[in-house]
């Protein structure tokens, strides 16, 4: 997400908060980049299946471990990955 799009998104969230009469909101994890290229998600799934650690995957994609953990949670909820030995941390 570009900086301009992120700022637009933040303005929209704050506008909605005002609609709901909550001007003092806190947006959790707003600094985390939740956007992934589809090819990277496919590659993540393969690395997950092979048992690569979250730290290794994060290094490979040059992303934070928290970003990879959020992707893992998303992919698990979508049933695109399964639990594995070592859980989230891998082998």
CSV table of N, CA, C and O in Angstrom, one decimal:
chain,number,residue,atom,x,y,z
A,1,UNK,N,0.9,-1.2,0.0
A,1,UNK,CA,0.0,0.0,0.0
A,1,UNK,C,0.9,1.2,0.0
A,1,UNK,O,1.8,1.3,0.8
A,2,UNK,N,0.6,2.1,-0.9
A,2,UNK,CA,1.4,3.4,-0.9
A,2,UNK,C,1.1,4.2,0.3
A,2,UNK,O,0.1,4.1,0.9
A,3,UNK,N,2.0,5.1,0.6
A,3,UNK,CA,1.8,6.0,1.7
A,3,UNK,C,0.5,6.8,1.5
A,3,UNK,O,-0.3,7.0,2.5
A,4,UNK,N,0.3,7.3,0.3
A,4,UNK,CA,-0.9,8.1,0.1
A,4,UNK,C,-2.2,7.3,0.3
A,4,UNK,O,-3.2,7.7,0.9
A,5,UNK,N,-2.2,6.0,-0.2
A,5,UNK,CA,-3.4,5.2,0.0
A,5,UNK,C,-3.6,4.9,1.5
A,5,UNK,O,-4.7,4.8,2.0
A,6,UNK,N,-2.4,4.6,2.2
A,6,UNK,CA,-2.5,4.4,3.7
A,6,UNK,C,-3.1,5.6,4.4
A,6,UNK,O,-3.9,5.4,5.3
A,7,UNK,N,-2.7,6.8,4.0
A,7,UNK,CA,-3.2,8.0,4.7
A,7,UNK,C,-4.7,8.1,4.4
A,7,UNK,O,-5.5,8.5,5.3
A,8,UNK,N,-5.1,7.8,3.2
A,8,UNK,CA,-6.5,7.9,2.8
A,8,UNK,C,-7.3,6.9,3.7
A,8,UNK,O,-8.4,7.2,4.2
A,9,UNK,N,-6.7,5.7,3.8
A,9,UNK,CA,-7.4,4.6,4.6
A,9,UNK,C,-7.5,5.1,6.0
A,9,UNK,O,-8.6,5.0,6.6
A,10,UNK,N,-6.5,5.7,6.6
A,10,UNK,CA,-6.5,6.1,8.0
A,10,UNK,C,-7.6,7.2,8.2
A,10,UNK,O,-8.3,7.3,9.1
A,11,UNK,N,-7.7,8.2,7.2
A,11,UNK,CA,-8.7,9.2,7.2
A,11,UNK,C,-10.1,8.6,7.2
A,11,UNK,O,-11.0,9.0,7.9
A,12,UNK,N,-10.3,7.6,6.4
A,12,UNK,CA,-11.6,7.0,6.3
A,12,UNK,C,-11.9,6.3,7.6
A,12,UNK,O,-13.1,6.4,8.0
A,13,UNK,N,-11.0,5.6,8.2
A,13,UNK,CA,-11.3,4.9,9.4
A,13,UNK,C,-11.6,5.9,10.5
A,13,UNK,O,-12.6,5.8,11.3
A,14,UNK,N,-10.9,7.0,10.6
A,14,UNK,CA,-11.2,8.1,11.6
A,14,UNK,C,-12.5,8.7,11.3
A,14,UNK,O,-13.3,9.0,12.2
A,15,UNK,N,-12.9,8.9,10.0
A,15,UNK,CA,-14.2,9.5,9.7
A,15,UNK,C,-15.3,8.5,10.2
A,15,UNK,O,-16.3,9.0,10.7
A,16,UNK,N,-15.1,7.2,9.9
A,16,UNK,CA,-16.1,6.3,10.4
A,16,UNK,C,-16.2,6.3,11.9
A,16,UNK,O,-17.3,6.1,12.5
A,17,UNK,N,-15.1,6.4,12.6
A,17,UNK,CA,-15.1,6.5,14.1
A,17,UNK,C,-15.9,7.7,14.5
A,17,UNK,O,-16.7,7.6,15.5
A,18,UNK,N,-15.8,8.8,13.9
A,18,UNK,CA,-16.5,10.0,14.2
A,18,UNK,C,-18.0,9.7,14.0
A,18,UNK,O,-18.9,10.1,14.8
A,19,UNK,N,-18.4,9.0,12.9
A,19,UNK,CA,-19.8,8.7,12.7
A,19,UNK,C,-20.3,7.9,13.8
A,19,UNK,O,-21.5,8.0,14.2
A,20,UNK,N,-19.5,7.0,14.4
A,20,UNK,CA,-19.9,6.2,15.5
A,20,UNK,C,-19.7,6.9,16.9
A,20,UNK,O,-19.7,6.2,17.9
A,21,UNK,N,-19.4,8.2,16.8
A,21,UNK,CA,-19.2,9.0,18.0
A,21,UNK,C,-18.1,8.5,18.9
A,21,UNK,O,-18.2,8.5,20.1
A,22,UNK,N,-17.0,8.1,18.2
A,22,UNK,CA,-15.8,7.7,18.9
A,22,UNK,C,-14.6,8.3,18.3
A,22,UNK,O,-13.8,7.7,17.6
A,23,UNK,N,-14.4,9.6,18.5
A,23,UNK,CA,-13.3,10.3,17.9
A,23,UNK,C,-11.9,9.9,18.4
A,23,UNK,O,-10.9,10.1,17.8
A,24,UNK,N,-11.9,9.4,19.6
A,24,UNK,CA,-10.6,8.9,20.2
A,24,UNK,C,-10.4,7.4,20.0
A,24,UNK,O,-10.7,6.6,21.0
A,25,UNK,N,-10.0,7.1,18.9
A,25,UNK,CA,-9.8,5.7,18.6
A,25,UNK,C,-8.4,5.3,18.5
A,25,UNK,O,-7.5,6.2,18.4
A,26,UNK,N,-8.1,4.1,18.7
A,26,UNK,CA,-6.8,3.5,18.5
A,26,UNK,C,-6.8,2.4,17.5
A,26,UNK,O,-7.7,1.5,17.6
A,27,UNK,N,-6.0,2.5,16.5
A,27,UNK,CA,-5.9,1.5,15.4
A,27,UNK,C,-4.7,0.6,15.7
A,27,UNK,O,-3.6,1.1,15.6
A,28,UNK,N,-5.0,-0.6,16.1
A,28,UNK,CA,-3.9,-1.6,16.4
A,28,UNK,C,-3.2,-2.0,15.1
A,28,UNK,O,-3.8,-2.2,14.1
A,29,UNK,N,-1.9,-2.0,15.2
A,29,UNK,CA,-1.0,-2.5,14.2
A,29,UNK,C,-1.1,-1.7,12.9
A,29,UNK,O,-0.8,-2.3,11.8
A,30,UNK,N,-1.4,-0.5,12.9
A,30,UNK,CA,-1.5,0.3,11.7
A,30,UNK,C,-0.2,0.4,11.0
A,30,UNK,O,-0.2,0.7,9.8
A,31,UNK,N,0.9,0.2,11.6
A,31,UNK,CA,2.2,0.3,11.0
A,31,UNK,C,2.6,-1.0,10.2
A,31,UNK,O,3.6,-1.1,9.5
A,32,UNK,N,1.8,-2.1,10.4
A,32,UNK,CA,2.1,-3.4,9.8
A,32,UNK,C,1.6,-3.4,8.4
A,32,UNK,O,0.5,-2.9,8.1
A,33,UNK,N,2.4,-3.9,7.5
A,33,UNK,CA,2.1,-4.0,6.1
A,33,UNK,C,1.3,-5.3,5.8
A,33,UNK,O,1.9,-6.4,5.9
A,34,UNK,N,0.0,-5.2,5.6
A,34,UNK,CA,-0.8,-6.4,5.4
A,34,UNK,C,-0.9,-6.8,3.9
A,34,UNK,O,-1.5,-7.8,3.6
A,35,UNK,N,-0.2,-6.1,3.1
A,35,UNK,CA,-0.4,-6.4,1.6
A,35,UNK,C,0.7,-7.3,1.1
A,35,UNK,O,1.9,-7.1,1.4
A,36,UNK,N,0.3,-8.3,0.4
A,36,UNK,CA,1.3,-9.3,-0.2
A,36,UNK,C,1.0,-9.5,-1.6
A,36,UNK,O,-0.2,-9.5,-2.0
A,37,UNK,N,2.0,-9.8,-2.4
A,37,UNK,CA,1.8,-10.2,-3.8
A,37,UNK,C,1.3,-11.6,-3.8
A,37,UNK,O,1.7,-12.4,-3.0
A,38,UNK,N,0.4,-11.9,-4.7
A,38,UNK,CA,-0.2,-13.3,-4.8
A,38,UNK,C,0.9,-14.3,-4.9
A,38,UNK,O,0.9,-15.4,-4.3
A,39,UNK,N,1.9,-14.1,-5.7
A,39,UNK,CA,3.0,-15.0,-5.9
A,39,UNK,C,3.8,-15.3,-4.6
A,39,UNK,O,4.2,-16.4,-4.4
A,40,UNK,N,3.9,-14.2,-3.8
A,40,UNK,CA,4.6,-14.4,-2.5
A,40,UNK,C,3.7,-15.2,-1.5
A,40,UNK,O,4.3,-16.0,-0.7
A,41,UNK,N,2.4,-15.1,-1.6
A,41,UNK,CA,1.6,-15.9,-0.7
A,41,UNK,C,1.7,-17.3,-1.1
A,41,UNK,O,1.8,-18.2,-0.2
A,42,UNK,N,1.7,-17.6,-2.4
A,42,UNK,CA,1.9,-19.0,-2.9
A,42,UNK,C,3.2,-19.5,-2.4
A,42,UNK,O,3.3,-20.7,-1.9
A,43,UNK,N,4.3,-18.7,-2.5
A,43,UNK,CA,5.6,-19.2,-2.1
A,43,UNK,C,5.6,-19.3,-0.5
A,43,UNK,O,6.2,-20.3,0.0
A,44,UNK,N,4.9,-18.4,0.2
A,44,UNK,CA,4.8,-18.6,1.6
A,44,UNK,C,4.2,-19.9,2.0
A,44,UNK,O,4.7,-20.6,2.9
A,45,UNK,N,3.1,-20.3,1.3
A,45,UNK,CA,2.5,-21.6,1.6
A,45,UNK,C,3.4,-22.8,1.4
A,45,UNK,O,3.4,-23.7,2.2
A,46,UNK,N,4.2,-22.7,0.4
A,46,UNK,CA,5.2,-23.8,0.1
A,46,UNK,C,6.2,-23.8,1.2
A,46,UNK,O,6.6,-24.9,1.7
A,47,UNK,N,6.7,-22.7,1.6
A,47,UNK,CA,7.7,-22.6,2.7
A,47,UNK,C,7.1,-23.1,4.0
A,47,UNK,O,7.8,-23.8,4.7
A,48,UNK,N,5.9,-22.8,4.2
A,48,UNK,CA,5.2,-23.3,5.4
A,48,UNK,C,5.1,-24.8,5.4
A,48,UNK,O,5.4,-25.4,6.4
A,49,UNK,N,4.7,-25.4,4.3
A,49,UNK,CA,4.6,-26.8,4.1
A,49,UNK,C,5.9,-27.5,4.4
A,49,UNK,O,6.0,-28.6,4.9
A,50,UNK,N,7.0,-26.9,3.9
A,50,UNK,CA,8.3,-27.4,4.1
A,50,UNK,C,8.8,-27.3,5.6
A,50,UNK,O,9.9,-27.9,5.9
A,51,UNK,N,8.1,-26.5,6.4
A,51,UNK,CA,8.5,-26.4,7.8
A,51,UNK,C,9.5,-25.2,8.1
A,51,UNK,O,10.0,-25.1,9.1
A,52,UNK,N,9.6,-24.3,7.1
A,52,UNK,CA,10.5,-23.1,7.3
A,52,UNK,C,10.0,-22.3,8.5
A,52,UNK,O,8.8,-22.2,8.7
A,53,UNK,N,10.9,-21.8,9.3
A,53,UNK,CA,10.6,-21.0,10.5
A,53,UNK,C,10.0,-19.7,10.0
A,53,UNK,O,10.3,-19.2,8.9
A,54,UNK,N,9.2,-19.1,10.9
A,54,UNK,CA,8.7,-17.8,10.7
A,54,UNK,C,9.9,-16.8,10.5
A,54,UNK,O,9.8,-15.9,9.6
A,55,UNK,N,10.9,-17.0,11.3
A,55,UNK,CA,12.1,-16.1,11.1
A,55,UNK,C,12.7,-16.2,9.7
A,55,UNK,O,13.1,-15.2,9.1
A,56,UNK,N,12.9,-17.4,9.3
A,56,UNK,CA,13.5,-17.7,7.9
A,56,UNK,C,12.6,-17.1,6.9
A,56,UNK,O,13.1,-16.4,5.9
A,57,UNK,N,11.3,-17.3,7.0
A,57,UNK,CA,10.3,-16.8,6.0
A,57,UNK,C,10.4,-15.2,6.0
A,57,UNK,O,10.4,-14.6,4.9
A,58,UNK,N,10.4,-14.6,7.1
A,58,UNK,CA,10.5,-13.2,7.3
A,58,UNK,C,11.8,-12.6,6.6
A,58,UNK,O,11.7,-11.6,5.9
A,59,UNK,N,12.9,-13.3,6.9
A,59,UNK,CA,14.1,-12.9,6.2
A,59,UNK,C,14.1,-13.0,4.7
A,59,UNK,O,14.5,-12.1,4.0
A,60,UNK,N,13.5,-14.1,4.3
A,60,UNK,CA,13.4,-14.4,2.8
A,60,UNK,C,12.6,-13.3,2.1
A,60,UNK,O,13.0,-12.8,1.1
A,61,UNK,N,11.5,-12.9,2.7
A,61,UNK,CA,10.7,-11.9,2.1
A,61,UNK,C,11.1,-10.5,2.5
A,61,UNK,O,10.4,-9.5,2.1
A,62,UNK,N,12.0,-10.3,3.4
A,62,UNK,CA,12.5,-9.0,3.9
A,62,UNK,C,11.3,-8.3,4.5
A,62,UNK,O,11.0,-7.1,4.2
A,63,UNK,N,10.6,-9.0,5.4
A,63,UNK,CA,9.4,-8.5,6.1
A,63,UNK,C,9.6,-8.8,7.6
A,63,UNK,O,10.5,-9.6,8.0
A,64,UNK,N,8.8,-8.2,8.4
A,64,UNK,CA,8.9,-8.4,9.8
A,64,UNK,C,8.2,-9.7,10.2
A,64,UNK,O,7.3,-10.2,9.5
A,65,UNK,N,8.6,-10.4,11.3
A,65,UNK,CA,8.0,-11.6,11.7
A,65,UNK,C,6.5,-11.4,12.0
A,65,UNK,O,5.7,-12.3,11.7
A,66,UNK,N,6.2,-10.3,12.5
A,66,UNK,CA,4.7,-10.0,12.8
A,66,UNK,C,3.9,-10.0,11.5
A,66,UNK,O,2.8,-10.5,11.5
A,67,UNK,N,4.5,-9.5,10.4
A,67,UNK,CA,3.8,-9.5,9.1
A,67,UNK,C,3.6,-10.9,8.6
A,67,UNK,O,2.5,-11.3,8.1
A,68,UNK,N,4.6,-11.7,8.8
A,68,UNK,CA,4.5,-13.1,8.4
A,68,UNK,C,3.5,-13.9,9.2
A,68,UNK,O,2.7,-14.7,8.8
A,69,UNK,N,3.5,-13.6,10.5
A,69,UNK,CA,2.6,-14.3,11.4
A,69,UNK,C,1.1,-13.9,11.1
A,69,UNK,O,0.3,-14.8,11.2
A,70,UNK,N,0.9,-12.7,10.8
A,70,UNK,CA,-0.5,-12.3,10.4
A,70,UNK,C,-0.9,-13.0,9.1
A,70,UNK,O,-2.0,-13.5,9.0
A,71,UNK,N,0.1,-13.1,8.1
A,71,UNK,CA,-0.2,-13.9,6.9
A,71,UNK,C,-0.5,-15.3,7.2
A,71,UNK,O,-1.5,-15.9,6.7
A,72,UNK,N,0.2,-15.9,8.1
A,72,UNK,CA,0.0,-17.3,8.5
A,72,UNK,C,-1.4,-17.4,9.2
A,72,UNK,O,-2.1,-18.4,8.9
A,73,UNK,N,-1.8,-16.5,10.0
A,73,UNK,CA,-3.1,-16.5,10.6
A,73,UNK,C,-4.2,-16.4,9.6
A,73,UNK,O,-5.1,-17.2,9.6
A,74,UNK,N,-4.0,-15.5,8.6
A,74,UNK,CA,-4.9,-15.4,7.5
A,74,UNK,C,-5.0,-16.6,6.7
A,74,UNK,O,-6.1,-17.1,6.4
A,75,UNK,N,-3.9,-17.2,6.3
A,75,UNK,CA,-3.9,-18.4,5.5
A,75,UNK,C,-4.5,-19.6,6.2
A,75,UNK,O,-5.1,-20.4,5.6
A,76,UNK,N,-4.3,-19.7,7.5
A,76,UNK,CA,-4.9,-20.7,8.3
A,76,UNK,C,-6.4,-20.6,8.4
A,76,UNK,O,-7.2,-21.5,8.2
A,77,UNK,N,-6.9,-19.3,8.6
A,77,UNK,CA,-8.3,-19.1,8.6
A,77,UNK,C,-9.0,-19.4,7.3
A,77,UNK,O,-10.1,-19.8,7.2
A,78,UNK,N,-8.2,-19.2,6.2
A,78,UNK,CA,-8.7,-19.4,4.8
A,78,UNK,C,-8.6,-20.9,4.5
A,78,UNK,O,-8.9,-21.3,3.4
A,79,UNK,N,-8.0,-21.7,5.4
A,79,UNK,CA,-7.7,-23.1,5.2
A,79,UNK,C,-6.7,-23.4,4.1
A,79,UNK,O,-6.9,-24.4,3.4
A,80,UNK,N,-5.8,-22.5,3.8
A,80,UNK,CA,-4.8,-22.7,2.8
A,80,UNK,C,-3.5,-23.3,3.4
A,80,UNK,O,-2.7,-23.8,2.6
A,81,UNK,N,-3.4,-23.3,4.7
A,81,UNK,CA,-2.2,-24.0,5.3
A,81,UNK,C,-2.8,-24.7,6.5
A,81,UNK,O,-3.9,-24.4,7.0
A,82,UNK,N,-2.1,-25.7,6.9
A,82,UNK,CA,-2.5,-26.6,8.1
A,82,UNK,C,-1.4,-26.5,9.2
A,82,UNK,O,-0.3,-26.0,9.0
A,83,UNK,N,-1.9,-26.9,10.4
A,83,UNK,CA,-0.9,-26.9,11.5
A,83,UNK,C,0.2,-27.9,11.1
A,83,UNK,O,0.1,-28.7,10.2
A,84,UNK,N,1.4,-27.7,11.7
A,84,UNK,CA,2.6,-28.4,11.4
A,84,UNK,C,3.4,-28.6,12.6
A,84,UNK,O,3.2,-27.9,13.6
A,85,UNK,N,4.4,-29.6,12.5
A,85,UNK,CA,5.3,-29.7,13.7
A,85,UNK,C,6.0,-28.4,14.0
A,85,UNK,O,6.5,-27.7,13.0
A,86,UNK,N,6.0,-28.1,15.2
A,86,UNK,CA,6.7,-26.8,15.6
A,86,UNK,C,5.7,-25.6,15.5
A,86,UNK,O,6.1,-24.5,15.9
A,87,UNK,N,4.5,-25.8,15.1
A,87,UNK,CA,3.5,-24.8,15.1
A,87,UNK,C,3.9,-23.6,14.2
A,87,UNK,O,4.5,-23.7,13.2
A,88,UNK,N,3.6,-22.4,14.7
A,88,UNK,CA,3.9,-21.2,14.0
A,88,UNK,C,5.4,-21.0,13.8
A,88,UNK,O,5.8,-20.4,12.8
A,89,UNK,N,6.2,-21.5,14.7
A,89,UNK,CA,7.6,-21.3,14.6
A,89,UNK,C,8.3,-22.2,13.7
A,89,UNK,O,9.4,-22.0,13.3
A,90,UNK,N,7.7,-23.3,13.3
A,90,UNK,CA,8.3,-24.2,12.3
A,90,UNK,C,9.2,-25.2,13.0
A,90,UNK,O,9.3,-25.3,14.2
A,91,UNK,N,10.0,-25.8,12.2
A,91,UNK,CA,11.0,-26.9,12.7
A,91,UNK,C,12.2,-26.2,13.3
A,91,UNK,O,12.7,-25.3,12.7
